[in-house]
Coordinates of C-alpha atoms in Angstrom, one line a residue:
X1 CA -146.4 22.6 114.3
X2 CA -143.2 22.2 116.1
X3 CA -142.3 19.6 118.7
X4 CA -140.2 20.1 121.8
X5 CA -139.2 16.9 123.7
X6 CA -137.4 16.3 127.0
X7 CA -136.4 13.2 128.7
X8 CA -135.7 12.8 132.1
X9 CA -163.5 22.0 142.4
X10 CA -166.6 22.2 140.8
X11 CA -167.3 25.0 138.3
X12 CA -170.2 26.4 140.1
X13 CA -170.0 27.4 143.8
X14 CA -173.6 27.1 144.9
X15 CA -174.3 28.4 148.4
X16 CA -171.0 30.3 148.6
X17 CA -171.4 33.8 150.2
X18 CA -171.7 36.5 147.5
X19 CA -172.0 40.3 147.7
X20 CA -175.3 41.8 146.9
X21 CA -176.2 41.7 143.3
X22 CA -175.4 44.6 141.1
X23 CA -178.9 44.4 139.5
X24 CA -180.1 47.0 142.1
X25 CA -177.7 49.5 140.8
X26 CA -178.9 49.1 137.3
X27 CA -182.5 49.5 138.0
X28 CA -184.6 48.6 141.0
X29 CA -187.7 46.3 140.8
X30 CA -190.9 48.0 140.0
X31 CA -194.3 47.1 138.8
X32 CA -194.3 49.6 136.1
X33 CA -193.9 48.3 132.7
X34 CA -194.5 49.3 129.1
X35 CA -193.4 48.5 125.6
X36 CA -194.5 49.8 122.4
X37 CA -194.5 48.7 118.8
X38 CA -192.7 51.9 117.7
X39 CA -189.8 51.2 120.1
X40 CA -189.7 47.4 119.8
X41 CA -187.1 45.8 117.7
X42 CA -187.8 43.2 114.8
X43 CA -187.5 39.5 115.1
X44 CA -185.9 38.1 118.3
X45 CA -182.3 37.2 118.1
X46 CA -181.3 33.5 118.6
X47 CA -178.2 34.3 120.6
X48 CA -180.2 36.5 123.1
X49 CA -182.9 33.8 123.5
X50 CA -185.2 36.6 124.7
X51 CA -188.8 35.6 125.5
X52 CA -191.9 37.1 123.7
X53 CA -193.4 39.5 126.0
X54 CA -197.0 41.1 126.2
X55 CA -196.5 44.8 125.5
X56 CA -198.4 47.6 127.4
X57 CA -198.1 51.3 127.3
X58 CA -198.5 53.3 130.6
X59 CA -198.6 57.1 130.7
X60 CA -197.0 58.2 133.9
X61 CA -198.7 61.6 134.7
X62 CA -198.6 61.1 138.5
X63 CA -195.6 63.2 139.8
X64 CA -195.0 60.5 142.3
X65 CA -193.6 58.3 139.5
X66 CA -191.2 61.0 138.4
X67 CA -188.1 60.0 140.3
X68 CA -184.5 60.8 140.3
X69 CA -183.6 58.0 138.0
X70 CA -185.3 59.7 135.0
X71 CA -183.1 61.9 133.0
X72 CA -184.3 65.6 132.3
X73 CA -184.1 64.9 128.5
X74 CA -186.5 62.0 128.7
X75 CA -188.9 63.8 131.0
X76 CA -189.4 66.6 128.6
X77 CA -190.4 64.2 125.8
X78 CA -194.0 63.9 124.9
X79 CA -196.1 60.7 125.1
X80 CA -195.8 57.7 127.5
X81 CA -192.6 56.7 129.1
X82 CA -191.7 53.1 128.2
X83 CA -190.2 50.9 130.8
X84 CA -188.8 47.2 130.8
X85 CA -191.0 44.8 132.8
X86 CA -190.1 44.5 136.3
X87 CA -187.5 47.3 136.5
X88 CA -187.2 51.1 136.5
X89 CA -185.1 51.1 133.3
X90 CA -186.8 53.5 130.9
X91 CA -186.4 52.3 127.3
X92 CA -186.6 55.8 126.0
X93 CA -183.6 56.9 128.1
X94 CA -181.6 53.8 127.0
X95 CA -182.3 54.6 123.4
X96 CA -181.4 58.2 123.8
X97 CA -178.2 57.4 125.6
X98 CA -177.1 54.8 123.1
X99 CA -177.9 57.2 120.1
X100 CA -175.8 59.8 121.6
X101 CA -172.9 57.3 122.2
X102 CA -173.0 56.3 118.4
X103 CA -172.9 59.8 117.1
X104 CA -170.6 61.4 119.6
X105 CA -168.2 59.0 121.0
X106 CA -164.6 59.6 119.7
X107 CA -162.0 56.9 120.3
X108 CA -158.5 58.1 120.5
X109 CA -156.6 54.8 121.1
X110 CA -157.4 51.9 118.8
X111 CA -156.3 48.4 119.5
X112 CA -155.2 46.1 116.6
X113 CA -158.6 44.4 116.3
X114 CA -160.5 47.7 116.3
X115 CA -159.0 49.2 113.1
X116 CA -161.4 50.5 110.4
X117 CA -161.6 48.8 107.0
X118 CA -161.6 51.4 104.2
X119 CA -163.1 51.3 100.8
X120 CA -160.1 49.4 99.5
X121 CA -160.6 46.6 102.0
X122 CA -157.5 47.3 104.1
X123 CA -157.3 47.9 107.8
X124 CA -156.3 51.4 108.7
X125 CA -156.6 53.7 111.7
X126 CA -159.4 56.3 111.9
X127 CA -159.3 58.8 109.1
X128 CA -160.0 61.7 111.4
X129 CA -159.4 61.8 115.2
X130 CA -162.6 64.0 115.8
X131 CA -164.9 61.8 113.8
X132 CA -167.2 59.6 115.8
X133 CA -165.8 56.1 116.0
X134 CA -168.9 54.1 115.6
X135 CA -170.2 56.3 112.8
X136 CA -167.1 55.0 111.0
X137 CA -168.0 51.4 112.0
X138 CA -171.4 52.1 110.3
X139 CA -169.6 53.1 107.3
X140 CA -167.5 50.1 107.4
X141 CA -170.7 47.9 107.5
X142 CA -171.9 49.9 104.4
X143 CA -168.8 49.0 102.6
X144 CA -168.5 45.3 103.8
X145 CA -172.3 44.6 104.0
X146 CA -171.6 42.6 107.1
X147 CA -174.5 43.6 109.4
X148 CA -172.6 43.2 112.8
X149 CA -171.5 46.1 115.0
X150 CA -168.9 45.2 117.6
X151 CA -169.3 47.6 120.6
X152 CA -166.6 47.9 123.2
X153 CA -168.3 48.1 126.6
X154 CA -165.4 50.1 128.0
X155 CA -166.3 52.8 125.6
X156 CA -169.8 52.8 126.8
X157 CA -168.7 52.8 130.5
X158 CA -166.5 55.8 129.8
X159 CA -169.5 57.6 128.0
X160 CA -172.4 56.5 130.2
X161 CA -171.8 54.3 133.3
X162 CA -175.6 53.8 133.9
X163 CA -176.0 52.5 130.4
X164 CA -173.1 50.2 130.9
X165 CA -174.6 48.7 134.1
X166 CA -178.0 48.1 132.5
X167 CA -176.4 46.3 129.6
X168 CA -174.5 44.0 132.0
X169 CA -177.4 43.2 134.2
X170 CA -180.2 42.9 131.7
X171 CA -178.6 42.1 128.2
X172 CA -181.5 40.1 126.9
X173 CA -183.9 43.1 127.5
X174 CA -181.5 46.0 126.5
X175 CA -179.6 44.8 123.5
X176 CA -182.7 44.4 121.2
X177 CA -183.3 48.1 121.7
X178 CA -179.7 48.8 120.9
X179 CA -180.2 46.9 117.7
X180 CA -183.2 49.0 116.8
X181 CA -181.3 52.3 117.3
X182 CA -178.2 51.2 115.4
X183 CA -180.4 50.1 112.4
X184 CA -182.3 53.5 112.6
X185 CA -179.1 55.5 112.5
X186 CA -177.7 53.3 109.7
X187 CA -180.9 53.9 107.5
X188 CA -180.7 57.6 108.2
X189 CA -177.1 57.8 107.1
X190 CA -177.2 55.3 104.2
X191 CA -180.9 55.3 102.9
X192 CA -179.9 53.5 99.7
X193 CA -178.1 50.7 101.4
X194 CA -179.8 47.2 101.2
X195 CA -178.4 44.8 103.8
X196 CA -179.6 41.2 103.8
X197 CA -180.4 41.3 107.6
X198 CA -180.7 43.8 110.4
X199 CA -177.6 45.0 112.2
X200 CA -176.9 43.3 115.4
X201 CA -175.0 44.7 118.4
X202 CA -172.1 42.4 119.7
X203 CA -170.8 43.8 123.0
X204 CA -167.3 42.7 124.3
X205 CA -164.6 43.7 126.7
X206 CA -166.7 43.9 129.8
X207 CA -165.3 44.3 133.3
X208 CA -166.8 41.2 134.6
X209 CA -164.0 38.9 133.2
X210 CA -164.4 36.0 135.5
X211 CA -162.7 32.6 136.1
X212 CA -164.7 29.7 135.0
X213 CA -164.7 28.4 138.6
X214 CA -166.1 31.6 140.0
X215 CA -169.3 31.5 138.0
X216 CA -172.3 31.3 140.5
X217 CA -176.2 31.8 140.5
X218 CA -175.9 35.6 140.7
X219 CA -174.4 35.6 137.2
X220 CA -177.4 33.9 135.6
X221 CA -178.9 35.8 132.8
X222 CA -176.2 38.5 133.0
X223 CA -173.5 39.4 130.6
X224 CA -170.2 37.8 131.4
X225 CA -166.8 37.4 130.0
X226 CA -164.5 34.4 130.4
X227 CA -161.3 33.2 129.0
X228 CA -160.4 29.7 127.9
X229 CA -159.3 27.2 125.3
X230 CA -161.6 25.5 122.7
X231 CA -161.2 21.8 123.1
X232 CA -164.3 20.5 120.9
X233 CA -166.7 21.7 118.5
X234 CA -169.9 20.1 117.1
X235 CA -171.2 20.1 113.5
X236 CA -173.9 22.5 112.3
X237 CA -177.1 22.0 114.0
X238 CA -180.2 23.5 112.3
X239 CA -182.3 25.5 114.7
X240 CA -185.9 26.4 113.7
X241 CA -186.7 30.2 114.1
X242 CA -189.9 30.4 112.5
X243 CA -192.4 27.6 111.8
X244 CA -194.7 27.3 108.8
X245 CA -198.0 25.5 109.3
X246 CA -200.6 24.6 106.7
X247 CA -204.1 23.6 107.2
X248 CA -204.7 20.1 105.8
X249 CA -208.3 20.9 104.8
X250 CA -208.3 24.4 103.3
X251 CA -204.5 24.8 102.8
X252 CA -204.6 28.1 104.9
X253 CA -201.1 28.9 106.1
X254 CA -199.9 30.2 109.5
X255 CA -196.4 31.3 110.5
X256 CA -195.3 31.0 114.2
X257 CA -192.2 32.5 115.8
X258 CA -190.2 30.2 118.0
X259 CA -190.3 31.2 121.7
X260 CA -187.4 29.9 123.8
X261 CA -187.1 26.6 121.9
X262 CA -190.8 26.0 121.9
X263 CA -193.3 26.2 119.0
X264 CA -196.9 27.0 119.9
X265 CA -198.8 25.0 117.3
X266 CA -202.0 26.7 116.2
X267 CA -205.1 24.6 117.1
X268 CA -208.0 26.2 115.3
X269 CA -207.9 27.4 111.6
X270 CA -209.3 30.8 111.2
X271 CA -210.4 30.2 107.7
X272 CA -212.4 26.8 108.0
X273 CA -212.7 26.7 111.9
X274 CA -211.4 23.2 111.9
X275 CA -209.6 21.8 115.1
X276 CA -206.1 20.4 115.1
X277 CA -205.8 20.4 111.4
X278 CA -202.4 22.2 110.9
X279 CA -199.3 20.3 109.6
X280 CA -195.7 21.5 109.9
X281 CA -194.0 22.2 106.6
X282 CA -190.3 21.9 107.2
X283 CA -189.0 23.1 103.8
X284 CA -190.8 26.4 104.2
X285 CA -189.9 27.0 107.8
X286 CA -186.9 29.3 108.6
X287 CA -183.9 27.8 110.2
X288 CA -180.6 29.2 111.8
X289 CA -177.2 27.5 112.2
X290 CA -176.2 26.6 115.8
X291 CA -173.1 24.9 117.1
X292 CA -172.2 23.5 120.4
X293 CA -168.7 24.4 121.5
X294 CA -166.8 23.0 124.6
X295 CA -164.6 25.6 126.3
X296 CA -161.9 24.5 128.8
X297 CA -160.3 26.4 131.6
X298 CA -157.2 28.3 130.5
X299 CA -154.0 26.7 131.8
X300 CA -153.0 30.0 133.3
X301 CA -156.1 30.3 135.4
X302 CA -156.0 26.6 136.6
X303 CA -154.9 26.0 140.2
X304 CA -152.1 23.6 140.7
X305 CA -153.2 20.0 141.1
X306 CA -156.8 20.7 139.9
X307 CA -158.9 19.2 137.1
X308 CA -159.6 21.9 134.4
X309 CA -163.3 22.9 134.3
X310 CA -165.4 23.2 131.2
X311 CA -168.4 25.0 130.1
X312 CA -170.6 24.7 127.0
X313 CA -171.0 27.4 124.6
X314 CA -174.0 28.0 122.0
X315 CA -173.0 29.9 118.9
X316 CA -175.5 31.0 116.3
X317 CA -175.5 32.6 112.8
X318 CA -172.1 33.7 111.6
X319 CA -170.4 32.8 114.9
X320 CA -170.5 29.2 113.8
X321 CA -167.0 27.9 112.8
X322 CA -165.5 31.1 114.0
X323 CA -163.1 29.2 116.4
X324 CA -161.3 25.9 116.1
X325 CA -160.1 23.4 118.7
X326 CA -156.9 24.9 120.3
X327 CA -157.9 28.4 120.0
X328 CA -157.5 30.6 123.1
X329 CA -160.4 33.0 123.1
X330 CA -162.2 35.5 125.4
X331 CA -165.9 34.9 125.2
X332 CA -168.6 37.5 125.9
X333 CA -172.1 36.1 126.4
X334 CA -175.1 35.5 128.6
X335 CA -174.9 32.9 131.4
X336 CA -178.0 30.5 131.0
X337 CA -179.5 27.7 133.0
X338 CA -182.0 25.1 132.1
X339 CA -183.6 22.5 134.2
X340 CA -183.0 18.8 133.7
X341 CA -185.9 16.7 133.0
X342 CA -186.6 13.4 134.6
X343 CA -188.1 12.1 131.4
X344 CA -188.0 14.0 128.1
X345 CA -191.7 13.2 127.6
X346 CA -192.8 14.4 130.9
X347 CA -193.0 18.0 132.4
X348 CA -191.4 17.0 135.7
X349 CA -188.0 18.5 136.1
X350 CA -185.1 18.1 138.6
X351 CA -183.9 20.6 141.0
X352 CA -180.4 20.5 139.5
X353 CA -179.8 23.0 136.5
X354 CA -177.6 22.7 133.6
X355 CA -175.6 25.7 132.6
X356 CA -174.4 27.1 129.3
X357 CA -173.5 30.4 127.7
X358 CA -175.1 32.0 124.7
X359 CA -172.2 33.5 122.7
X360 CA -172.5 37.2 121.7
X361 CA -168.9 37.8 120.7
X362 CA -165.6 36.1 120.3
X363 CA -162.2 37.7 120.7
X364 CA -159.2 35.5 119.9
X365 CA -156.1 35.9 122.1
X366 CA -153.0 36.4 119.9
X367 CA -155.1 35.3 117.0
X368 CA -152.4 36.4 114.3
X369 CA -149.3 34.7 115.9
X370 CA -147.6 31.8 114.4
X371 CA -149.6 32.0 111.2
X372 CA -148.3 31.4 107.6
X373 CA -150.2 34.4 106.0
X374 CA -148.6 37.8 105.4
X375 CA -149.6 40.0 108.3
X376 CA -147.7 43.1 107.5
X377 CA -150.8 44.8 106.3
X378 CA -152.7 44.0 109.7
X379 CA -150.1 45.6 111.9
X380 CA -150.2 49.5 112.6
X381 CA -147.5 51.6 111.3
X382 CA -146.1 52.3 114.8
X383 CA -145.7 48.6 115.4
X384 CA -143.9 48.0 112.1
X385 CA -141.5 50.9 112.8
X386 CA -140.7 49.5 116.3
X387 CA -140.1 45.9 114.8
X388 CA -137.7 47.4 112.1
X389 CA -135.8 49.4 114.7
X390 CA -135.4 46.4 116.9
X391 CA -134.2 44.3 113.8
X392 CA -131.6 46.8 113.0
X393 CA -129.6 46.2 116.3
X394 CA -126.5 44.1 115.9
X395 CA -127.1 42.1 119.1
X396 CA -130.8 41.3 118.3
X397 CA -130.0 37.5 118.4
X398 CA -128.7 37.7 122.0
X399 CA -131.3 40.0 123.2
X400 CA -134.1 37.6 122.1
X401 CA -132.3 34.6 123.6
X402 CA -131.9 36.3 126.9
X403 CA -135.6 37.1 126.8
X404 CA -136.6 33.4 126.7
X405 CA -137.0 32.0 130.3
X406 CA -135.1 34.8 132.1
X407 CA -135.5 33.2 135.4
X408 CA -133.3 30.3 134.2
X409 CA -129.6 31.1 134.3
X410 CA -127.4 30.3 131.3
X411 CA -128.3 27.6 128.7
X412 CA -127.8 30.2 125.9
X413 CA -127.4 27.6 123.2
X414 CA -130.6 25.8 124.2
X415 CA -132.5 29.2 124.3
X416 CA -131.2 30.1 120.8
X417 CA -132.3 26.8 119.4
X418 CA -135.8 27.4 121.1
X419 CA -135.8 30.9 119.5
X420 CA -135.2 29.4 116.1
X421 CA -138.0 27.0 116.6
X422 CA -140.4 29.7 117.6
X423 CA -139.5 31.9 114.7
X424 CA -139.4 29.1 112.1
X425 CA -138.3 29.5 108.5
X426 CA -139.6 29.7 105.0
X427 CA -141.4 26.7 103.5
X428 CA -139.7 25.8 100.2
X429 CA -141.0 23.5 97.4
X430 CA -138.5 22.2 94.9
X431 CA -139.4 22.2 91.2
X432 CA -137.8 18.7 91.0
X433 CA -140.4 16.2 92.3
X434 CA -137.5 14.0 93.5
X435 CA -136.5 16.5 96.1
X436 CA -139.9 17.3 97.4
X437 CA -140.2 20.2 99.8
X438 CA -138.4 21.5 102.9
X439 CA -140.6 22.2 106.0
X440 CA -140.3 25.6 107.7
X441 CA -140.3 24.4 111.3
X442 CA -137.9 22.4 113.2
X443 CA -138.2 19.8 116.0
X444 CA -136.0 19.8 119.1
X445 CA -134.9 16.9 121.2
X446 CA -133.6 18.1 124.6
X447 CA -131.6 15.6 126.6
X448 CA -129.7 16.3 129.8
X449 CA -129.0 15.3 133.5
X450 CA -131.7 15.6 136.1
X451 CA -132.2 19.1 137.5
X452 CA -131.1 21.0 134.4
X453 CA -134.4 22.9 133.9
X454 CA -135.6 20.8 131.0
X455 CA -139.3 20.6 132.1
X456 CA -139.2 24.3 133.2
X457 CA -138.2 25.3 129.7
X458 CA -141.1 23.1 128.3
X459 CA -143.5 24.8 130.7
X460 CA -142.2 28.2 129.7
X461 CA -142.7 27.6 126.0
X462 CA -146.1 26.0 126.6
X463 CA -147.4 29.2 128.4
X464 CA -145.6 31.7 125.8
X465 CA -147.0 30.1 122.6
X466 CA -150.8 30.8 122.0
X467 CA -151.5 27.3 120.7
X468 CA -148.9 25.4 122.7
X469 CA -149.8 22.1 124.4
X470 CA -148.0 20.3 127.2
X471 CA -148.3 16.5 127.7
X472 CA -146.1 13.9 129.4
X473 CA -144.9 10.9 127.5
X474 CA -145.5 8.6 130.5
X475 CA -149.0 7.3 130.3
X476 CA -149.8 9.0 127.0
X477 CA -151.4 6.9 124.2
X478 CA -151.7 7.1 120.5
X479 CA -155.3 8.2 120.6
X480 CA -154.7 10.6 123.4
X481 CA -152.1 12.3 121.2
X482 CA -154.1 12.4 118.0
X483 CA -157.9 12.0 118.3
X484 CA -160.5 9.7 119.5
X485 CA -164.5 9.2 119.1
X486 CA -166.7 10.0 122.0
X487 CA -170.4 10.6 122.4
X488 CA -171.4 14.3 123.0
X489 CA -173.6 14.5 126.1
X490 CA -175.4 17.6 124.6
X491 CA -176.4 16.3 121.1
X492 CA -175.9 12.5 121.9
X493 CA -174.0 12.4 118.4
X494 CA -170.6 10.9 118.0
X495 CA -167.8 13.4 117.8
X496 CA -164.1 13.6 117.4
X497 CA -162.2 14.5 120.6
X498 CA -158.9 16.1 119.6
X499 CA -155.7 15.4 121.2
X500 CA -152.6 17.3 122.0
X501 CA -151.2 17.2 118.5
X502 CA -154.3 18.5 116.9
X503 CA -154.8 21.2 119.5
X504 CA -151.2 22.5 119.0
X505 CA -151.6 23.1 115.1
X506 CA -149.7 26.3 114.2
X507 CA -148.1 25.9 117.6
X508 CA -145.7 24.0 119.6
X509 CA -146.5 20.6 121.2
X510 CA -144.2 20.0 124.4
X511 CA -143.9 16.4 125.3
X512 CA -142.0 15.7 128.6
X513 CA -140.6 12.3 129.6
X514 CA -140.1 11.4 125.9
X515 CA -137.9 8.4 126.7
X516 CA -140.5 6.9 128.9
X517 CA -143.2 6.8 126.0
X518 CA -143.7 3.3 124.6
X519 CA -142.7 2.5 120.9
X520 CA -146.3 2.2 119.5
X521 CA -147.1 5.8 120.9
X522 CA -143.9 7.2 119.5
X523 CA -144.5 5.7 116.1
X524 CA -147.5 8.0 115.8
X525 CA -145.3 11.1 115.8
X526 CA -143.1 10.1 112.8
X527 CA -145.4 11.3 110.1
X528 CA -146.4 14.4 112.0
X529 CA -142.9 15.4 112.6
X530 CA -141.9 15.0 109.1
X531 CA -144.9 16.1 107.1
X532 CA -146.8 18.1 109.8
X533 CA -150.1 16.2 109.1
X534 CA -151.6 13.0 110.2
X535 CA -154.1 10.7 108.5

């Protein structure tokens, strides 16, 4: 944590004109529907929040139903064709396309977060360029025993654009069948593997990266990708996924799946034919962790003079505690709405809906920058060679200093000081207890005449550093810089709202108008500047 001082619309645009929805391109509405037990996935995922449907099989023998949207490979298959309810999306075609994608797609260019983990636990590039990339990902799951398969949607779009549009427009209907295919291929490749749970597909990197202010009703129940900064996270909330009921008379048991947050309590016992005799046994029910995260609009996307927009995120399973306040992330999830009730005990609802996002994937922006761990093993060899070649140049100090705020002329000494702050040093601890330790980061106090680009330098560092925070000393309070207690409107619990100092952990906190800060607020910074912690 470094310090840099200097002295001196609504998120939903309802009713706005919008182009025709892209759902028609993915699959037009139809009354043909079918689903079968052999194609259906296992237990419903909490992050998809898909409803339990009544399955039917329909054999389409009438040639009028054989339209151009059906692929030749699927039309030659025996048995009934399976469709998603209300669409012309054939489940069999989706499964065949995704199966070919897993077995045939070869990725030639890997990003840093797409490297394969080998048997030794180190990240490396693909072993063979002609080997299917996602088959290597399944081998990585076999080694790490983490049943989550991250799928880059740009890979699917390059392989089969129709499948890509179907996933974007109908994620809650399509992704469970993709999970089924991924588990089927994994079990065929590794029959002796014993995973604790089923493999789940986590799509990311969609084209529809939208600003938080541009979310509108046409995005409801579709897969979206947004950028922002995490400002608040809640504690772990146990969410029931399977309820266990026991008859109070004959002790007969019954397990009920939770459907969209509701439990259908059994009324009649099949054993003793008694009415309303079941009791819920909590310690034998199945629960899953859930967390409510508040995501704020990124400063880069915020219009000048506007208040930042926020949106609530719901994370489930191992996505809980994956991000911390201050992280800048790219979130891929399903845009949801839920009606507001006039009274929680009544069924009457308002016409206004509350929005949130069911998170399917996190992707941290510059996740490995300004960290204390050794990151040499996480960089590809080409990047390491490029850094070494740049470090060997004799004028590297001047090159980097000129690269900081190039739009501001001169001030080379100030830029070199900022450069030293960004790079930091080595944390040292003396063996002699009387000397203590030497911190690795330095603090900068920048003083000067008006109009000497002090605030512009602060703004540049704020946008450059991934966990940088910018605030003004005029009007700042001690609790605004550190933390304060507020009531969460979602859970109705008291939560700790973090301030600028906490959000800039492992980053730089830029405070403008430092001389106009009162003495009580300035005293909060003493311990933070010396020890880089606050109690």
